[in-house]
Amino acid sequence: MNIGLTFDLRRQYEQMGLSKEQTAEFDSEETIDCLDQGIKNAGHEVSRIGNIKSLVEKLALGMRWDLVFNISEGLHGRSREAQIPALLEAYSIPYTFSDPLTLALSLDKAMAKAVVRAAGVPTPDYFVVDSFERAALPPLKRFPLFIKPLSEGTGKGIDTASIVGNETEFKERCEFVLKMYNQPAIVEEYLPGREFTVGILGTGKNARAVGTMEVKLLDNADPLVYSYANKEFCEERVKYVLCRDEAIVNEASEIALMAYRAIGARDAGRVDLKGDAAGRLSFIEINPLAGLHPSHSDLPILCALNGIGYDELISGIIQSALERSEIKPLAAGRWQPDNCENCSRS
C-alpha cells in the first residue's frame, strides 16, 4: 500500500517565529525519518504529505493514498487535532488513530473527564475557570489544587506553581493560564501519589494494554509535577520504570481501557493516571495521538521497556487501522488524480 504521512514539523513553525514551548507538540526531522522507515519496514510505500496546508494542496491536485498515517497536532483552535482527520473523512480517505470527535473531545480535558466519569472511570473532582471573575471564587476549598491549561499537551503550562495551596495562589495561577495561554484553566484536586502512564494498542474490544510505566522524577527535575520542562528534558530529569506490581498493573490497565473505550480512541494511545494519598489510581487525561519519537516519547519508551520494538509498534498501529477500515488499494499502490477511474473514493 501507499501510505501518506501527515505531520507538523517543529522546525518549520520555529522558523515562523513560534517559541520552543509553542511547538512542543510538533515533531522533529528525526521522528519523521524514523516513522517513515518504520512504515517501510512494515512493507508499505511512504508519501510524506506534511501539515494540513500541504494536505489541502495535494488533495486539490487530485492526490490520494490507500491510508494516511496521521500524527499532525494542528496549530489553531481547541479542535486542532481533529482538522486533518475531518478533512480526510470528507474525501473518504482512511487514516490511523482516532476520529475528529474523539480528538476534539480529548483535547478539552474537562469534556474528556465528563465522558469517562459518566462511564464509571475514577477521576479527581475538577472544575473549569473560564474568566477572571471565576478565578476569584474557587468552588473547591480543599487545597492543594492543581491548575493547568484546558486544551494543551506535552506538559505545556505546567510547572511547580501549578500546585496551589490557598486562594491567593489559586487566583494568581488561574489568571496566569488565562493570560498566557488564552484559554480556560482546568482545576483538579491535587493527587500526591505515584504517576503512571498506560500504553494501549488496538480499537474497541480488540484494544489491549501493552504496559504500565511509572514516571519517576529525578533530583534535578521540577519537583512533584510532570512539567513541560521535565518532559522536554526527560533524558536528564526523568526515570521511566516498567511497573511489574501485578495489582497496580491490573488496576491501571482496567482504568485505562475503560477510559480509552469510553472516549472512542482507536489504534493506539496513552492514558495518564495518578494515585491519591491512599494509592488509589485515578484518570488524569488521555492522549489518543501520542508522540512517536522512538526514544523521547512516552509510548515508544513504554513499549521498548516491555519488549515491543518500534517497528512492531508502528506495524501494530497500521494493522489496527486496516482491521477497522475497508481499504481497497489504489492501482499499483500509487496516488491517482480525481478523474482517474480508480479514484471512486473522492
Tab-separated table of C-alpha atoms in Angstrom:
chain	number	residue	atom	x	y	z
A	1	MET	CA	0.000	0.000	0.000
A	2	ASN	CA	0.935	3.617	-0.420
A	3	ILE	CA	0.653	5.327	2.957
A	4	GLY	CA	0.600	9.099	3.229
A	5	LEU	CA	2.235	10.676	6.279
A	6	THR	CA	0.771	13.846	7.797
A	7	PHE	CA	2.712	15.725	10.450
A	8	ASP	CA	3.682	19.133	11.799
A	9	LEU	CA	7.431	19.696	11.546
A	10	ARG	CA	8.687	21.601	14.546
A	11	ARG	CA	11.448	23.401	12.679
A	12	GLN	CA	9.025	24.921	10.164
A	13	TYR	CA	6.956	26.560	12.891
A	14	GLU	CA	10.029	27.782	14.766
A	15	GLN	CA	11.123	29.490	11.540
A	16	MET	CA	7.741	31.249	11.578
A	17	GLY	CA	8.660	32.732	14.962
A	18	LEU	CA	6.889	30.347	17.332
A	19	SER	CA	8.657	29.533	20.601
A	20	LYS	CA	10.010	26.170	21.756
A	21	GLU	CA	7.023	25.734	24.070
A	22	GLN	CA	4.503	26.703	21.382
A	23	THR	CA	5.943	23.997	19.111
A	24	ALA	CA	6.463	21.399	21.844
A	25	GLU	CA	3.868	19.008	20.433
A	26	PHE	CA	5.274	19.093	16.911
A	27	ASP	CA	7.785	16.623	15.517
A	28	SER	CA	11.476	16.685	14.695
A	29	GLU	CA	13.003	15.510	11.420
A	30	GLU	CA	14.350	12.531	13.359
A	31	THR	CA	10.848	11.452	14.365
A	32	ILE	CA	9.566	11.713	10.794
A	33	ASP	CA	12.571	9.803	9.444
A	34	CYS	CA	12.078	7.004	11.984
A	35	LEU	CA	8.356	6.823	11.308
A	36	ASP	CA	8.948	6.813	7.548
A	37	GLN	CA	11.346	3.884	7.945
A	38	GLY	CA	9.002	2.077	10.332
A	39	ILE	CA	6.184	2.218	7.785
A	40	LYS	CA	8.530	0.967	5.058
A	41	ASN	CA	9.711	-1.844	7.330
A	42	ALA	CA	6.051	-2.886	7.622
A	43	GLY	CA	6.066	-3.425	3.861
A	44	HIS	CA	4.483	-0.208	2.599
A	45	GLU	CA	5.448	2.765	0.469
A	46	VAL	CA	5.508	6.183	2.110
A	47	SER	CA	4.458	9.557	0.705
A	48	ARG	CA	5.326	12.448	3.008
A	49	ILE	CA	2.439	14.899	2.981
A	50	GLY	CA	3.251	17.312	5.815
A	51	ASN	CA	0.827	19.632	7.569
A	52	ILE	CA	-2.796	20.469	6.821
A	53	LYS	CA	-1.984	23.198	4.291
A	54	SER	CA	0.213	20.789	2.375
A	55	LEU	CA	-2.546	18.180	2.546
A	56	VAL	CA	-5.068	20.650	1.100
A	57	GLU	CA	-2.713	21.437	-1.786
A	58	LYS	CA	-2.152	17.754	-2.570
A	59	LEU	CA	-5.848	16.930	-2.389
A	60	ALA	CA	-6.575	19.802	-4.782
A	61	LEU	CA	-4.081	18.244	-7.214
A	62	GLY	CA	-6.047	15.000	-7.039
A	63	MET	CA	-3.562	13.042	-4.953
A	64	ARG	CA	-4.912	10.111	-2.922
A	65	TRP	CA	-3.432	7.436	-0.670
A	66	ASP	CA	-4.545	3.984	0.444
A	67	LEU	CA	-4.152	5.070	4.074
A	68	VAL	CA	-2.844	8.163	5.838
A	69	PHE	CA	-0.695	7.752	8.925
A	70	ASN	CA	-1.677	10.901	10.782
A	71	ILE	CA	0.361	12.411	13.622
A	72	SER	CA	-0.496	16.056	12.955
A	73	GLU	CA	-1.323	18.018	16.110
A	74	GLY	CA	-2.578	21.151	14.338
A	75	LEU	CA	-1.904	24.744	15.292
A	76	HIS	CA	-5.099	26.748	15.797
A	77	GLY	CA	-8.162	26.146	17.963
A	78	ARG	CA	-9.197	23.653	20.588
A	79	SER	CA	-10.228	21.207	17.837
A	80	ARG	CA	-6.882	21.493	16.034
A	81	GLU	CA	-6.068	17.791	16.341
A	82	ALA	CA	-9.349	16.950	14.593
A	83	GLN	CA	-8.770	19.064	11.487
A	84	ILE	CA	-6.804	16.625	9.321
A	85	PRO	CA	-8.993	13.605	10.198
A	86	ALA	CA	-12.106	15.647	9.342
A	87	LEU	CA	-10.609	16.653	6.004
A	88	LEU	CA	-9.617	13.066	5.214
A	89	GLU	CA	-13.128	11.880	6.055
A	90	ALA	CA	-14.551	14.445	3.649
A	91	TYR	CA	-12.514	12.739	0.919
A	92	SER	CA	-13.230	9.186	2.193
A	93	ILE	CA	-9.533	8.533	2.802
A	94	PRO	CA	-8.818	6.103	5.666
A	95	TYR	CA	-6.346	7.184	8.346
A	96	THR	CA	-4.731	5.960	11.547
A	97	PHE	CA	-5.727	6.928	15.071
A	98	SER	CA	-8.909	8.479	16.399
A	99	ASP	CA	-11.672	10.291	14.563
A	100	PRO	CA	-12.423	14.037	14.788
A	101	LEU	CA	-14.929	13.696	17.629
A	102	THR	CA	-12.553	11.772	19.883
A	103	LEU	CA	-9.588	14.028	19.138
A	104	ALA	CA	-11.552	17.214	19.808
A	105	LEU	CA	-13.127	15.744	22.924
A	106	SER	CA	-9.880	14.501	24.435
A	107	LEU	CA	-8.050	17.799	23.923
A	108	ASP	CA	-10.673	19.501	26.099
A	109	LYS	CA	-9.635	17.904	29.382
A	110	ALA	CA	-12.867	18.764	31.196
A	111	MET	CA	-15.050	17.320	28.430
A	112	ALA	CA	-12.944	14.169	28.435
A	113	LYS	CA	-13.295	13.837	32.200
A	114	ALA	CA	-17.059	14.255	31.997
A	115	VAL	CA	-17.306	11.420	29.462
A	116	VAL	CA	-15.027	8.982	31.270
A	117	ARG	CA	-16.589	9.761	34.654
A	118	ALA	CA	-20.042	9.001	33.195
A	119	ALA	CA	-18.604	5.623	32.138
A	120	GLY	CA	-17.560	4.863	35.730
A	121	VAL	CA	-13.879	5.792	35.448
A	122	PRO	CA	-12.444	7.297	38.664
A	123	THR	CA	-11.136	10.831	38.211
A	124	PRO	CA	-10.462	13.596	40.750
A	125	ASP	CA	-13.028	16.347	41.239
A	126	TYR	CA	-12.473	19.225	38.836
A	127	PHE	CA	-13.916	22.463	37.517
A	128	VAL	CA	-13.128	24.961	34.786
A	129	VAL	CA	-12.141	28.596	35.264
A	130	ASP	CA	-13.014	30.468	32.083
A	131	SER	CA	-12.908	34.083	33.295
A	132	PHE	CA	-11.040	36.360	35.668
A	133	GLU	CA	-14.220	36.642	37.754
A	134	ARG	CA	-14.281	32.883	38.360
A	135	ALA	CA	-10.576	32.960	39.237
A	136	ALA	CA	-11.520	34.827	42.391
A	137	LEU	CA	-14.076	32.250	43.533
A	138	PRO	CA	-12.727	28.684	43.797
A	139	PRO	CA	-15.719	26.319	44.184
A	140	LEU	CA	-13.447	23.677	45.725
A	141	LYS	CA	-11.931	24.732	49.039
A	142	ARG	CA	-9.926	21.538	49.507
A	143	PHE	CA	-6.380	22.693	48.931
A	144	PRO	CA	-3.965	21.832	47.457
A	145	LEU	CA	-5.389	22.080	43.954
A	146	PHE	CA	-3.711	21.508	40.597
A	147	ILE	CA	-4.153	24.002	37.728
A	148	LYS	CA	-3.240	23.661	34.046
A	149	PRO	CA	-4.465	24.888	30.648
A	150	LEU	CA	-7.667	23.209	29.485
A	151	SER	CA	-6.547	22.254	25.977
A	152	GLU	CA	-2.794	21.730	25.861
A	153	GLY	CA	-0.451	18.747	25.845
A	154	THR	CA	3.223	17.903	26.441
A	155	GLY	CA	3.090	19.484	29.885
A	156	LYS	CA	2.573	22.980	28.460
A	157	GLY	CA	1.537	25.394	31.202
A	158	ILE	CA	2.629	23.019	33.975
A	159	ASP	CA	5.382	23.806	36.479
A	160	THR	CA	5.822	23.757	40.256
A	161	ALA	CA	3.469	26.745	40.623
A	162	SER	CA	0.664	24.596	39.158
A	163	ILE	CA	0.111	23.210	42.667
A	164	VAL	CA	-1.673	25.886	44.712
A	165	GLY	CA	-2.247	25.853	48.448
A	166	ASN	CA	-4.548	28.804	49.096
A	167	GLU	CA	-6.986	31.202	47.433
A	168	THR	CA	-4.323	33.795	46.608
A	169	GLU	CA	-2.182	31.251	44.769
A	170	PHE	CA	-5.313	29.900	43.101
A	171	LYS	CA	-6.259	33.311	41.735
A	172	GLU	CA	-2.736	34.081	40.545
A	173	ARG	CA	-2.311	30.772	38.739
A	174	CYS	CA	-5.702	30.866	37.056
A	175	GLU	CA	-5.018	34.400	35.834
A	176	PHE	CA	-1.613	33.251	34.546
A	177	VAL	CA	-3.192	30.461	32.466
A	178	LEU	CA	-5.957	32.727	31.149
A	179	LYS	CA	-3.459	35.394	30.052
A	180	MET	CA	-0.557	33.238	28.876
A	181	TYR	CA	-2.498	30.554	27.019
A	182	ASN	CA	-5.630	32.493	26.079
A	183	GLN	CA	-7.863	29.637	27.186
A	184	PRO	CA	-9.638	28.412	30.314
A	185	ALA	CA	-7.853	26.630	33.139
A	186	ILE	CA	-8.881	23.238	34.452
A	187	VAL	CA	-8.569	22.853	38.209
A	188	GLU	CA	-8.389	19.443	39.886
A	189	GLU	CA	-7.940	18.050	43.348
A	190	TYR	CA	-4.201	17.511	43.655
A	191	LEU	CA	-3.262	13.842	43.895
A	192	PRO	CA	0.044	13.329	45.744
A	193	GLY	CA	0.597	9.685	44.783
A	194	ARG	CA	2.658	7.885	42.161
A	195	GLU	CA	2.233	8.724	38.483
A	196	PHE	CA	1.773	6.142	35.743
A	197	THR	CA	1.034	6.045	32.043
A	198	VAL	CA	-0.576	3.070	30.308
A	199	GLY	CA	0.089	2.305	26.658
A	200	ILE	CA	-2.779	0.882	24.613
A	201	LEU	CA	-2.782	-0.717	21.183
A	202	GLY	CA	-5.898	-1.589	19.158
A	203	THR	CA	-9.501	-0.464	18.858
A	204	GLY	CA	-12.700	-1.205	20.785
A	205	LYS	CA	-12.957	-4.736	22.109
A	206	ASN	CA	-9.600	-5.521	20.478
A	207	ALA	CA	-7.790	-2.809	22.422
A	208	ARG	CA	-5.248	-4.080	24.927
A	209	ALA	CA	-2.886	-2.538	27.434
A	210	VAL	CA	0.719	-3.076	26.352
A	211	GLY	CA	2.340	-1.941	29.586
A	212	THR	CA	2.183	0.334	32.611
A	213	MET	CA	5.096	2.709	33.128
A	214	GLU	CA	5.840	4.763	36.227
A	215	VAL	CA	7.148	8.300	35.802
A	216	LYS	CA	9.816	8.941	38.446
A	217	LEU	CA	11.251	12.438	38.763
A	218	LEU	CA	14.958	12.722	39.451
A	219	ASP	CA	16.503	15.139	41.946
A	220	ASN	CA	17.246	17.749	39.268
A	221	ALA	CA	13.656	17.764	37.950
A	222	ASP	CA	10.915	20.246	38.740
A	223	PRO	CA	9.555	18.616	41.917
A	224	LEU	CA	6.133	16.949	42.173
A	225	VAL	CA	4.944	17.706	38.607
A	226	TYR	CA	5.474	16.120	35.183
A	227	SER	CA	6.071	19.604	33.801
A	228	TYR	CA	6.821	20.889	30.324
A	229	ALA	CA	10.498	21.247	31.256
A	230	ASN	CA	10.648	17.747	32.745
A	231	LYS	CA	9.118	16.278	29.569
A	232	GLU	CA	11.300	18.341	27.240
A	233	PHE	CA	14.464	17.275	29.078
A	234	CYS	CA	13.257	13.850	30.181
A	235	GLU	CA	16.566	12.166	29.347
A	236	GLU	CA	18.182	14.181	32.170
A	237	ARG	CA	15.276	14.648	34.595
A	238	VAL	CA	13.044	11.567	34.460
A	239	LYS	CA	13.437	7.854	35.059
A	240	TYR	CA	10.850	5.668	33.350
A	241	VAL	CA	10.258	2.345	35.057
A	242	LEU	CA	8.102	-0.505	33.791
A	243	CYS	CA	5.701	-1.397	36.589
A	244	ARG	CA	5.711	-5.100	37.448
A	245	ASP	CA	3.479	-4.950	40.513
A	246	GLU	CA	0.587	-7.132	39.351
A	247	ALA	CA	-2.038	-5.381	41.461
A	248	ILE	CA	-1.069	-1.916	40.194
A	249	VAL	CA	-0.784	-3.097	36.587
A	250	ASN	CA	-4.229	-4.708	36.734
A	251	GLU	CA	-5.826	-1.618	38.301
A	252	ALA	CA	-4.082	0.757	35.898
A	253	SER	CA	-4.906	-1.344	32.834
A	254	GLU	CA	-8.571	-1.634	33.765
A	255	ILE	CA	-8.984	2.112	34.324
A	256	ALA	CA	-7.038	2.988	31.183
A	257	LEU	CA	-9.004	0.637	28.940
A	258	MET	CA	-12.322	1.871	30.349
A	259	ALA	CA	-11.324	5.457	29.574
A	260	TYR	CA	-9.891	4.598	26.152
A	261	ARG	CA	-13.049	2.787	25.069
A	262	ALA	CA	-15.404	5.342	26.623
A	263	ILE	CA	-13.851	8.170	24.657
A	264	GLY	CA	-13.710	6.139	21.434
A	265	ALA	CA	-9.937	6.108	20.937
A	266	ARG	CA	-8.568	3.948	18.128
A	267	ASP	CA	-5.381	2.130	17.057
A	268	ALA	CA	-3.078	3.329	19.857
A	269	GLY	CA	-2.812	5.859	22.637
A	270	ARG	CA	-1.777	6.593	26.185
A	271	VAL	CA	-3.731	7.130	29.381
A	272	ASP	CA	-2.184	9.018	32.311
A	273	LEU	CA	-3.072	8.018	35.868
A	274	LYS	CA	-2.113	9.235	39.326
A	275	GLY	CA	-2.554	7.893	42.810
A	276	ASP	CA	-4.217	9.592	45.752
A	277	ALA	CA	-2.802	9.611	49.278
A	278	ALA	CA	-4.010	6.029	49.768
A	279	GLY	CA	-2.517	4.871	46.459
A	280	ARG	CA	-5.836	4.517	44.614
A	281	LEU	CA	-5.420	5.372	40.933
A	282	SER	CA	-7.478	7.917	39.033
A	283	PHE	CA	-7.712	9.006	35.415
A	284	ILE	CA	-5.878	12.268	34.719
A	285	GLU	CA	-6.016	12.571	30.933
A	286	ILE	CA	-5.844	10.620	27.687
A	287	ASN	CA	-3.617	11.133	24.679
A	288	PRO	CA	-5.165	9.450	21.626
A	289	LEU	CA	-2.460	10.972	19.384
A	290	ALA	CA	0.626	10.023	21.374
A	291	GLY	CA	4.126	11.119	20.373
A	292	LEU	CA	6.158	8.619	18.361
A	293	HIS	CA	9.796	9.626	18.724
A	294	PRO	CA	11.448	6.239	19.387
A	295	SER	CA	13.460	7.295	22.445
A	296	HIS	CA	11.863	10.547	23.637
A	297	SER	CA	8.105	9.885	23.536
A	298	ASP	CA	6.349	8.041	26.354
A	299	LEU	CA	4.516	5.411	24.274
A	300	PRO	CA	7.576	4.081	22.383
A	301	ILE	CA	9.628	4.225	25.605
A	302	LEU	CA	6.975	2.186	27.432
A	303	CYS	CA	6.774	-0.328	24.580
A	304	ALA	CA	10.557	-0.709	24.474
A	305	LEU	CA	10.686	-1.372	28.223
A	306	ASN	CA	8.109	-4.111	27.682
A	307	GLY	CA	9.950	-5.730	24.776
A	308	ILE	CA	7.884	-4.199	21.959
A	309	GLY	CA	10.155	-2.738	19.310
A	310	TYR	CA	9.467	0.491	17.434
A	311	ASP	CA	8.751	-1.282	14.141
A	312	GLU	CA	6.338	-3.616	15.931
A	313	LEU	CA	4.508	-0.631	17.417
A	314	ILE	CA	4.178	1.142	14.063
A	315	SER	CA	3.091	-2.076	12.339
A	316	GLY	CA	0.514	-2.678	15.073
A	317	ILE	CA	-0.973	0.793	14.620
A	318	ILE	CA	-1.282	0.268	10.862
A	319	GLN	CA	-2.762	-3.195	11.345
A	320	SER	CA	-5.393	-1.855	13.734
A	321	ALA	CA	-6.372	0.820	11.207
A	322	LEU	CA	-6.614	-1.773	8.437
A	323	GLU	CA	-8.749	-4.127	10.524
A	324	ARG	CA	-11.408	-1.483	11.175
A	325	SER	CA	-11.323	0.020	7.652
A	326	GLU	CA	-12.488	-1.319	4.324
A	327	ILE	CA	-9.435	-0.455	2.268
A	328	LYS	CA	-9.116	-1.219	-1.428
A	329	PRO	CA	-5.594	-0.283	-2.538
A	330	LEU	CA	-5.344	2.139	-5.434
A	331	ALA	CA	-3.840	0.964	-8.726
A	332	ALA	CA	-0.204	-0.012	-8.188
A	333	GLY	CA	-0.478	1.487	-4.692
A	334	ARG	CA	0.026	4.996	-6.112
A	335	TRP	CA	-1.843	8.267	-5.803
A	336	GLN	CA	-4.397	8.876	-8.514
A	337	PRO	CA	-5.993	12.108	-9.794
A	338	ASP	CA	-9.711	12.786	-9.339
A	339	ASN	CA	-10.585	11.993	-12.941
A	340	CYS	CA	-8.964	8.561	-12.770
A	341	GLU	CA	-11.407	5.662	-12.908
A	342	ASN	CA	-9.624	4.090	-9.911
A	343	CYS	CA	-10.416	7.076	-7.690
A	344	SER	CA	-14.009	6.412	-6.698
A	345	ARG	CA	-13.325	7.368	-3.058
A	346	SER	CA	-13.189	11.128	-3.628
